[in-house]
Amino acid sequence: MAEDWTAGLPEAAQAYLENRRLDEVECIVADLPGIARGKAVPATKFARQEYFHLPDSIFYQTITGDWGEAAGAEGFIERDMILTPDLSTATAAPWTGDWTLQVIHDAYDRDHDPIHFAPRNVLKRVVKQYEKLGLKPVVAPEMEFFLIARNLDPRQEIEPMVGRSGRPAAARQAYSMTAVDEFGPVIDDIYDFAEAQGFEIDGITQEGGAGQLEINLRHGSPVKLADEVFYFKRLIREAALRHDCFATFMAKPIAAEPGSAMHIHHSIIDMETGKNAFSGPQGGETDMFYHFIGGLQEYMPAAIAVMAPYVNSYRRYVKDNAAPINLEWGRDNRTTGIRVPLSKPEARRVENRIAGMDCNPYLGIAVSLACGLLGIRNELRAKPQYRGDAYEGEPDFPDGLGAALDLFDEAEELHDVLHPEFARVYSIVKRTEYAEFLQVISPWEREHLLMNV
């Protein structure tokens, strides 16, 4: 890498470093849960290196730090991957004590072929399959999360954070500006960190849960937006820690409150015309629009294991609690799992409301796009629009992680889009996590079974 490598960095990174000496570069990659793995190196060393190594076993690791038997027939060798920087992702780490940049890396094997189970590579693979059809997918994620009181004992229930008024955050205050003001100091730091990193926030609102916020991001390239969600999770956590509270992206952290989703808005651009492929010349909805929805309805039950990756994820799908229970679609209807928001024809889009905020953003976006792609390829037709309250309809989702993984394992068409090797590794890691969970005896079991059965 050239000594003047910083000259080609994104504008925000250059502005962050203006008249300052760069001290350190964090070389990172997202693992299956979406945790940043990597190395921190002095800036002078980063300028001299073209790549660095990490063992491929980071993608076999469960959320608890254990390993599934995902290495394959050759056993647990822990081969070194070649991790190369994508300098377009270089961005500030403004919460650090020195001048530090973060750079996302892509994972390759020794033949420089992509590591098929690296989440960023999975998303890139799906996007390329759209491009082969002359299509460019566009997404806009929404991020919901809770600001909670510091929780140092996992046995204690989670409590909402205390706001500026000195009172705990209250529930059922959706869209309240007073509620947003309660978290003003944390939100100010979120804005400051985002500005330093060059991220554009489309808006912050109070959601329905106590201490629950939503951040909307501007639409754009799926890989770029997944990078931003990956970065945002870290910066939000860091902003919260500055104010003696935690930020959590659990799907259902508080039993009596709504869960947190990562709603994904999708549109498709025809690369030849540059126009929205969901809208026809007269502004009407195209066949591709209905095929995309049909693909979500057909394949999402198998894909939900990726969009709802933990046992806690399935606690979010509760009737009348701001989360869908089926894959009905409707126009401007938030009770359906698939919503078509109000928009002009050129901005027509499909919102997938299924994914939890606990999913890996690369994988959540990839699998949602994969379902839509299969609908387009197979020319599937969407079911008739659901009119009315979709909570009155029948549930479509598996009732837990084990059942979801069974459906995922059978979905060979979906595996071919994502890559069969990813599907193999993902299933093994998630089944290992599920087995670990089943070894834990819950308070409910001790309370109701200990002396009664």
Short mmCIF file of N, CA and C in Angstrom, two decimals, residues 85-223:
data_model
loop_
_atom_site.label_atom_id
_atom_site.label_comp_id
_atom_site.label_asym_id
_atom_site.label_seq_id
_atom_site.Cartn_x
_atom_site.Cartn_y
_atom_site.Cartn_z
N PRO A 85 -8.21 -4.84 2.64
CA PRO A 85 -9.02 -3.67 3.03
C PRO A 85 -9.86 -3.13 1.88
N ASP A 86 -11.07 -2.72 2.20
CA ASP A 86 -11.90 -1.95 1.28
C ASP A 86 -11.83 -0.51 1.79
N LEU A 87 -10.94 0.27 1.19
CA LEU A 87 -10.68 1.62 1.70
C LEU A 87 -11.87 2.54 1.57
N SER A 88 -12.86 2.17 0.74
CA SER A 88 -14.07 3.00 0.66
C SER A 88 -14.87 2.95 1.96
N THR A 89 -14.56 1.96 2.83
CA THR A 89 -15.27 1.84 4.11
C THR A 89 -14.53 2.52 5.25
N ALA A 90 -13.37 3.11 4.97
CA ALA A 90 -12.59 3.74 6.04
C ALA A 90 -13.40 4.85 6.69
N THR A 91 -13.48 4.79 8.01
CA THR A 91 -14.28 5.77 8.74
C THR A 91 -13.70 5.97 10.14
N ALA A 92 -14.05 7.06 10.76
CA ALA A 92 -13.52 7.40 12.08
C ALA A 92 -14.04 6.45 13.15
N ALA A 93 -13.25 6.34 14.20
CA ALA A 93 -13.71 5.73 15.46
C ALA A 93 -13.65 6.84 16.51
N PRO A 94 -14.61 7.78 16.49
CA PRO A 94 -14.48 9.04 17.23
C PRO A 94 -14.56 8.91 18.74
N TRP A 95 -14.90 7.72 19.25
CA TRP A 95 -14.99 7.54 20.70
C TRP A 95 -13.65 7.12 21.30
N THR A 96 -12.67 6.85 20.48
CA THR A 96 -11.38 6.39 21.00
C THR A 96 -10.56 7.56 21.55
N GLY A 97 -9.54 7.24 22.33
CA GLY A 97 -8.72 8.28 22.95
C GLY A 97 -7.67 8.86 22.03
N ASP A 98 -7.44 8.19 20.87
CA ASP A 98 -6.49 8.74 19.91
C ASP A 98 -7.16 8.82 18.55
N TRP A 99 -6.41 9.13 17.51
CA TRP A 99 -6.99 9.31 16.18
C TRP A 99 -6.94 7.96 15.46
N THR A 100 -8.11 7.36 15.36
CA THR A 100 -8.24 5.98 14.89
C THR A 100 -9.24 5.90 13.75
N LEU A 101 -8.91 5.09 12.75
CA LEU A 101 -9.84 4.75 11.69
C LEU A 101 -10.23 3.29 11.78
N GLN A 102 -11.44 2.99 11.31
CA GLN A 102 -11.88 1.61 11.12
C GLN A 102 -11.94 1.34 9.62
N VAL A 103 -11.52 0.15 9.22
CA VAL A 103 -11.59 -0.24 7.81
C VAL A 103 -12.13 -1.66 7.74
N ILE A 104 -13.23 -1.84 6.99
CA ILE A 104 -13.80 -3.17 6.79
C ILE A 104 -12.98 -3.90 5.74
N HIS A 105 -12.72 -5.18 6.00
CA HIS A 105 -11.93 -6.02 5.09
C HIS A 105 -12.80 -7.12 4.50
N ASP A 106 -12.41 -7.58 3.31
CA ASP A 106 -13.06 -8.71 2.67
C ASP A 106 -12.19 -9.94 2.83
N ALA A 107 -12.84 -11.11 2.96
CA ALA A 107 -12.15 -12.35 3.30
C ALA A 107 -12.00 -13.24 2.07
N TYR A 108 -10.76 -13.68 1.82
CA TYR A 108 -10.44 -14.54 0.69
C TYR A 108 -9.61 -15.73 1.17
N ASP A 109 -9.62 -16.80 0.36
CA ASP A 109 -8.74 -17.93 0.66
C ASP A 109 -7.39 -17.72 -0.04
N ARG A 110 -6.51 -18.72 0.05
CA ARG A 110 -5.15 -18.55 -0.48
C ARG A 110 -5.13 -18.44 -2.00
N ASP A 111 -6.22 -18.88 -2.67
CA ASP A 111 -6.33 -18.71 -4.12
C ASP A 111 -7.04 -17.42 -4.50
N HIS A 112 -7.29 -16.61 -3.51
CA HIS A 112 -7.98 -15.32 -3.64
C HIS A 112 -9.42 -15.49 -4.13
N ASP A 113 -10.02 -16.61 -3.79
CA ASP A 113 -11.46 -16.78 -3.98
C ASP A 113 -12.18 -16.33 -2.72
N PRO A 114 -13.37 -15.76 -2.84
CA PRO A 114 -14.08 -15.29 -1.65
C PRO A 114 -14.38 -16.43 -0.68
N ILE A 115 -14.25 -16.15 0.61
CA ILE A 115 -14.70 -17.10 1.64
C ILE A 115 -16.23 -17.09 1.61
N HIS A 116 -16.83 -18.22 1.26
CA HIS A 116 -18.26 -18.22 0.95
C HIS A 116 -19.14 -18.00 2.17
N PHE A 117 -18.62 -18.23 3.38
CA PHE A 117 -19.45 -18.05 4.56
C PHE A 117 -19.15 -16.74 5.29
N ALA A 118 -18.34 -15.86 4.68
CA ALA A 118 -18.15 -14.52 5.23
C ALA A 118 -19.37 -13.67 4.88
N PRO A 119 -20.06 -13.09 5.87
CA PRO A 119 -21.34 -12.42 5.59
C PRO A 119 -21.29 -11.35 4.50
N ARG A 120 -20.23 -10.54 4.46
CA ARG A 120 -20.17 -9.49 3.43
C ARG A 120 -20.08 -10.12 2.04
N ASN A 121 -19.37 -11.24 1.94
CA ASN A 121 -19.27 -11.93 0.65
C ASN A 121 -20.61 -12.55 0.24
N VAL A 122 -21.38 -13.01 1.22
CA VAL A 122 -22.72 -13.56 0.92
C VAL A 122 -23.59 -12.48 0.28
N LEU A 123 -23.59 -11.29 0.86
CA LEU A 123 -24.39 -10.20 0.31
C LEU A 123 -23.89 -9.80 -1.08
N LYS A 124 -22.57 -9.72 -1.25
CA LYS A 124 -22.02 -9.37 -2.57
C LYS A 124 -22.45 -10.39 -3.63
N ARG A 125 -22.47 -11.66 -3.24
CA ARG A 125 -22.87 -12.72 -4.17
C ARG A 125 -24.31 -12.52 -4.63
N VAL A 126 -25.20 -12.18 -3.71
CA VAL A 126 -26.61 -11.97 -4.07
C VAL A 126 -26.74 -10.76 -4.99
N VAL A 127 -26.04 -9.67 -4.67
CA VAL A 127 -26.12 -8.46 -5.50
C VAL A 127 -25.64 -8.75 -6.92
N LYS A 128 -24.57 -9.53 -7.06
CA LYS A 128 -24.05 -9.86 -8.40
C LYS A 128 -25.08 -10.63 -9.22
N GLN A 129 -25.88 -11.46 -8.56
CA GLN A 129 -26.88 -12.22 -9.30
C GLN A 129 -27.99 -11.31 -9.83
N TYR A 130 -28.29 -10.24 -9.09
CA TYR A 130 -29.20 -9.23 -9.64
C TYR A 130 -28.56 -8.54 -10.85
N GLU A 131 -27.30 -8.18 -10.71
CA GLU A 131 -26.62 -7.45 -11.78
C GLU A 131 -26.55 -8.26 -13.06
N LYS A 132 -26.44 -9.59 -12.94
CA LYS A 132 -26.43 -10.44 -14.14
C LYS A 132 -27.76 -10.37 -14.88
N LEU A 133 -28.82 -10.00 -14.19
CA LEU A 133 -30.13 -9.82 -14.82
C LEU A 133 -30.36 -8.38 -15.27
N GLY A 134 -29.32 -7.54 -15.14
CA GLY A 134 -29.45 -6.13 -15.50
C GLY A 134 -30.19 -5.31 -14.47
N LEU A 135 -30.17 -5.76 -13.21
CA LEU A 135 -30.91 -5.10 -12.14
C LEU A 135 -29.98 -4.66 -11.03
N LYS A 136 -30.32 -3.55 -10.41
CA LYS A 136 -29.53 -3.03 -9.28
C LYS A 136 -30.46 -2.89 -8.08
N PRO A 137 -30.27 -3.72 -7.05
CA PRO A 137 -31.14 -3.57 -5.87
C PRO A 137 -30.73 -2.36 -5.03
N VAL A 138 -31.73 -1.74 -4.43
CA VAL A 138 -31.54 -0.59 -3.54
C VAL A 138 -32.28 -0.90 -2.24
N VAL A 139 -31.66 -0.60 -1.12
CA VAL A 139 -32.31 -0.87 0.17
C VAL A 139 -32.22 0.35 1.08
N ALA A 140 -33.10 0.37 2.06
CA ALA A 140 -33.07 1.38 3.12
C ALA A 140 -33.48 0.70 4.41
N PRO A 141 -32.53 0.45 5.31
CA PRO A 141 -32.88 -0.20 6.58
C PRO A 141 -33.35 0.79 7.63
N GLU A 142 -34.19 0.28 8.52
CA GLU A 142 -34.59 1.01 9.72
C GLU A 142 -34.06 0.23 10.92
N MET A 143 -33.50 0.93 11.88
CA MET A 143 -32.89 0.28 13.04
C MET A 143 -33.63 0.65 14.31
N GLU A 144 -34.18 -0.35 15.00
CA GLU A 144 -34.81 -0.13 16.29
C GLU A 144 -33.93 -0.71 17.39
N PHE A 145 -33.89 -0.02 18.52
CA PHE A 145 -33.06 -0.48 19.63
C PHE A 145 -33.57 0.15 20.92
N PHE A 146 -33.13 -0.42 22.04
CA PHE A 146 -33.50 0.11 23.36
C PHE A 146 -32.28 0.72 24.04
N LEU A 147 -32.50 1.83 24.72
CA LEU A 147 -31.54 2.35 25.69
C LEU A 147 -32.00 1.89 27.06
N ILE A 148 -31.15 1.16 27.75
CA ILE A 148 -31.56 0.53 29.01
C ILE A 148 -30.60 0.90 30.13
N ALA A 149 -31.08 0.73 31.36
CA ALA A 149 -30.20 0.91 32.52
C ALA A 149 -29.08 -0.13 32.47
N ARG A 150 -27.93 0.22 33.01
CA ARG A 150 -26.81 -0.72 33.03
C ARG A 150 -27.24 -2.03 33.69
N ASN A 151 -26.94 -3.12 33.03
CA ASN A 151 -27.34 -4.43 33.51
C ASN A 151 -26.09 -5.29 33.65
N LEU A 152 -25.63 -5.45 34.89
CA LEU A 152 -24.37 -6.16 35.15
C LEU A 152 -24.59 -7.60 35.57
N ASP A 153 -25.83 -7.98 35.82
CA ASP A 153 -26.15 -9.33 36.27
C ASP A 153 -27.18 -9.93 35.32
N PRO A 154 -26.79 -10.93 34.52
CA PRO A 154 -27.74 -11.51 33.55
C PRO A 154 -28.99 -12.09 34.19
N ARG A 155 -28.95 -12.36 35.51
CA ARG A 155 -30.13 -12.91 36.18
C ARG A 155 -31.19 -11.84 36.45
N GLN A 156 -30.80 -10.58 36.37
CA GLN A 156 -31.74 -9.49 36.63
C GLN A 156 -32.47 -9.09 35.35
N GLU A 157 -33.76 -8.77 35.49
CA GLU A 157 -34.52 -8.32 34.34
C GLU A 157 -34.02 -6.96 33.86
N ILE A 158 -34.20 -6.73 32.58
CA ILE A 158 -33.74 -5.47 31.98
C ILE A 158 -34.72 -4.35 32.32
N GLU A 159 -34.17 -3.20 32.69
CA GLU A 159 -34.97 -2.03 33.04
C GLU A 159 -34.68 -0.90 32.05
N PRO A 160 -35.68 -0.06 31.75
CA PRO A 160 -35.42 1.10 30.90
C PRO A 160 -34.42 2.05 31.56
N MET A 161 -33.71 2.81 30.76
CA MET A 161 -32.75 3.77 31.30
C MET A 161 -33.49 4.93 31.97
N VAL A 162 -32.79 5.66 32.81
CA VAL A 162 -33.31 6.87 33.43
C VAL A 162 -32.95 8.05 32.54
N GLY A 163 -33.95 8.84 32.19
CA GLY A 163 -33.73 9.96 31.29
C GLY A 163 -33.28 11.22 32.01
N ARG A 164 -33.27 12.33 31.30
CA ARG A 164 -32.80 13.60 31.86
C ARG A 164 -33.63 14.04 33.05
N SER A 165 -34.91 13.66 33.06
CA SER A 165 -35.81 14.09 34.13
C SER A 165 -35.54 13.34 35.43
N GLY A 166 -34.74 12.27 35.35
CA GLY A 166 -34.50 11.44 36.52
C GLY A 166 -35.50 10.32 36.68
N ARG A 167 -36.44 10.21 35.74
CA ARG A 167 -37.44 9.15 35.79
C ARG A 167 -37.12 8.11 34.72
N PRO A 168 -37.45 6.84 34.98
CA PRO A 168 -37.24 5.80 33.97
C PRO A 168 -38.08 6.10 32.73
N ALA A 169 -37.57 5.69 31.58
CA ALA A 169 -38.31 5.89 30.34
C ALA A 169 -39.67 5.21 30.42
N ALA A 170 -40.68 5.84 29.85
CA ALA A 170 -42.04 5.32 29.88
C ALA A 170 -42.37 4.63 28.56
N ALA A 171 -43.23 3.63 28.63
CA ALA A 171 -43.66 2.91 27.45
C ALA A 171 -44.82 3.63 26.76
N ARG A 172 -45.17 3.12 25.57
CA ARG A 172 -46.32 3.59 24.81
C ARG A 172 -46.26 5.09 24.52
N GLN A 173 -45.04 5.58 24.21
CA GLN A 173 -44.88 7.00 23.89
C GLN A 173 -44.39 7.16 22.45
N ALA A 174 -44.90 6.33 21.54
CA ALA A 174 -44.44 6.35 20.16
C ALA A 174 -44.53 7.75 19.56
N TYR A 175 -43.44 8.16 18.90
CA TYR A 175 -43.32 9.44 18.19
C TYR A 175 -43.37 10.66 19.11
N SER A 176 -43.22 10.45 20.40
CA SER A 176 -43.24 11.57 21.33
C SER A 176 -41.90 12.31 21.28
N MET A 177 -41.94 13.62 21.02
CA MET A 177 -40.71 14.41 21.02
C MET A 177 -40.20 14.61 22.45
N THR A 178 -41.12 14.65 23.42
CA THR A 178 -40.69 14.75 24.82
C THR A 178 -39.88 13.52 25.21
N ALA A 179 -40.33 12.34 24.76
CA ALA A 179 -39.60 11.11 25.07
C ALA A 179 -38.23 11.13 24.42
N VAL A 180 -38.15 11.62 23.18
CA VAL A 180 -36.85 11.73 22.51
C VAL A 180 -35.93 12.66 23.29
N ASP A 181 -36.49 13.78 23.76
CA ASP A 181 -35.68 14.74 24.52
C ASP A 181 -35.10 14.13 25.80
N GLU A 182 -35.81 13.13 26.37
CA GLU A 182 -35.30 12.46 27.57
C GLU A 182 -33.92 11.86 27.34
N PHE A 183 -33.68 11.42 26.09
CA PHE A 183 -32.40 10.77 25.76
C PHE A 183 -31.48 11.73 25.00
N GLY A 184 -31.75 13.03 25.12
CA GLY A 184 -31.02 14.02 24.34
C GLY A 184 -29.51 13.88 24.35
N PRO A 185 -28.87 13.74 25.52
CA PRO A 185 -27.41 13.65 25.52
C PRO A 185 -26.88 12.44 24.74
N VAL A 186 -27.57 11.29 24.84
CA VAL A 186 -27.14 10.12 24.08
C VAL A 186 -27.33 10.36 22.59
N ILE A 187 -28.49 10.92 22.23
CA ILE A 187 -28.78 11.16 20.81
C ILE A 187 -27.80 12.17 20.23
N ASP A 188 -27.43 13.18 21.01
CA ASP A 188 -26.45 14.15 20.53
C ASP A 188 -25.13 13.46 20.16
N ASP A 189 -24.70 12.53 21.01
CA ASP A 189 -23.46 11.82 20.71
C ASP A 189 -23.63 10.91 19.49
N ILE A 190 -24.81 10.31 19.34
CA ILE A 190 -25.05 9.48 18.15
C ILE A 190 -24.92 10.33 16.89
N TYR A 191 -25.53 11.52 16.91
CA TYR A 191 -25.42 12.42 15.76
C TYR A 191 -23.96 12.83 15.52
N ASP A 192 -23.25 13.17 16.59
CA ASP A 192 -21.86 13.62 16.44
C ASP A 192 -20.98 12.49 15.89
N PHE A 193 -21.14 11.28 16.42
CA PHE A 193 -20.36 10.15 15.93
C PHE A 193 -20.70 9.86 14.47
N ALA A 194 -21.99 9.89 14.14
CA ALA A 194 -22.41 9.61 12.76
C ALA A 194 -21.84 10.65 11.80
N GLU A 195 -21.85 11.92 12.21
CA GLU A 195 -21.30 12.97 11.35
C GLU A 195 -19.81 12.76 11.14
N ALA A 196 -19.09 12.42 12.21
CA ALA A 196 -17.66 12.18 12.08
C ALA A 196 -17.37 11.00 11.16
N GLN A 197 -18.29 10.05 11.11
CA GLN A 197 -18.10 8.87 10.27
C GLN A 197 -18.68 9.04 8.87
N GLY A 198 -19.34 10.17 8.61
CA GLY A 198 -19.86 10.44 7.28
C GLY A 198 -21.17 9.75 6.98
N PHE A 199 -21.95 9.41 8.02
CA PHE A 199 -23.22 8.72 7.83
C PHE A 199 -24.36 9.72 7.89
N GLU A 200 -25.32 9.53 7.02
CA GLU A 200 -26.48 10.42 6.98
C GLU A 200 -27.67 9.74 7.63
N ILE A 201 -28.14 10.31 8.72
CA ILE A 201 -29.32 9.80 9.41
C ILE A 201 -30.55 10.47 8.82
N ASP A 202 -31.52 9.66 8.42
CA ASP A 202 -32.74 10.21 7.83
C ASP A 202 -33.72 10.68 8.90
N GLY A 203 -33.54 10.20 10.13
CA GLY A 203 -34.41 10.63 11.22
C GLY A 203 -34.29 9.72 12.41
N ILE A 204 -34.59 10.26 13.61
CA ILE A 204 -34.64 9.48 14.85
C ILE A 204 -36.01 9.70 15.48
N THR A 205 -36.68 8.62 15.85
CA THR A 205 -37.99 8.73 16.47
C THR A 205 -38.05 7.84 17.71
N GLN A 206 -38.97 8.18 18.60
CA GLN A 206 -39.30 7.32 19.73
C GLN A 206 -40.25 6.24 19.25
N GLU A 207 -39.92 4.99 19.56
CA GLU A 207 -40.81 3.88 19.22
C GLU A 207 -41.73 3.56 20.40
N GLY A 208 -42.49 2.47 20.31
CA GLY A 208 -43.52 2.19 21.29
C GLY A 208 -43.02 1.66 22.62
N GLY A 209 -41.81 1.10 22.66
CA GLY A 209 -41.30 0.54 23.90
C GLY A 209 -40.66 1.58 24.79
N ALA A 210 -40.53 1.26 26.07
CA ALA A 210 -39.88 2.17 27.02
C ALA A 210 -38.40 2.27 26.70
N GLY A 211 -37.96 3.45 26.30
CA GLY A 211 -36.56 3.65 25.94
C GLY A 211 -36.21 3.13 24.57
N GLN A 212 -37.20 2.89 23.73
CA GLN A 212 -36.95 2.33 22.40
C GLN A 212 -36.92 3.45 21.36
N LEU A 213 -35.86 3.45 20.55
CA LEU A 213 -35.67 4.45 19.50
C LEU A 213 -35.56 3.78 18.15
N GLU A 214 -35.81 4.55 17.10
CA GLU A 214 -35.62 4.07 15.73
C GLU A 214 -34.80 5.08 14.96
N ILE A 215 -33.82 4.57 14.20
CA ILE A 215 -33.03 5.40 13.30
C ILE A 215 -33.26 4.91 11.88
N ASN A 216 -33.62 5.83 11.00
CA ASN A 216 -33.80 5.51 9.58
C ASN A 216 -32.59 6.00 8.80
N LEU A 217 -32.14 5.16 7.86
CA LEU A 217 -31.00 5.51 7.03
C LEU A 217 -31.46 5.78 5.59
N ARG A 218 -30.72 6.62 4.90
CA ARG A 218 -31.02 6.94 3.51
C ARG A 218 -30.79 5.71 2.64
N HIS A 219 -31.60 5.55 1.60
CA HIS A 219 -31.50 4.39 0.73
C HIS A 219 -30.20 4.41 -0.07
N GLY A 220 -29.78 3.21 -0.49
CA GLY A 220 -28.55 3.12 -1.27
C GLY A 220 -28.18 1.68 -1.57
N SER A 221 -26.93 1.48 -1.92
CA SER A 221 -26.39 0.16 -2.25
C SER A 221 -26.53 -0.79 -1.07
N PRO A 222 -26.96 -2.05 -1.30
CA PRO A 222 -27.10 -2.99 -0.19
C PRO A 222 -25.83 -3.19 0.62
N VAL A 223 -24.68 -3.31 -0.05
CA VAL A 223 -23.43 -3.53 0.69
C VAL A 223 -23.08 -2.30 1.51
#
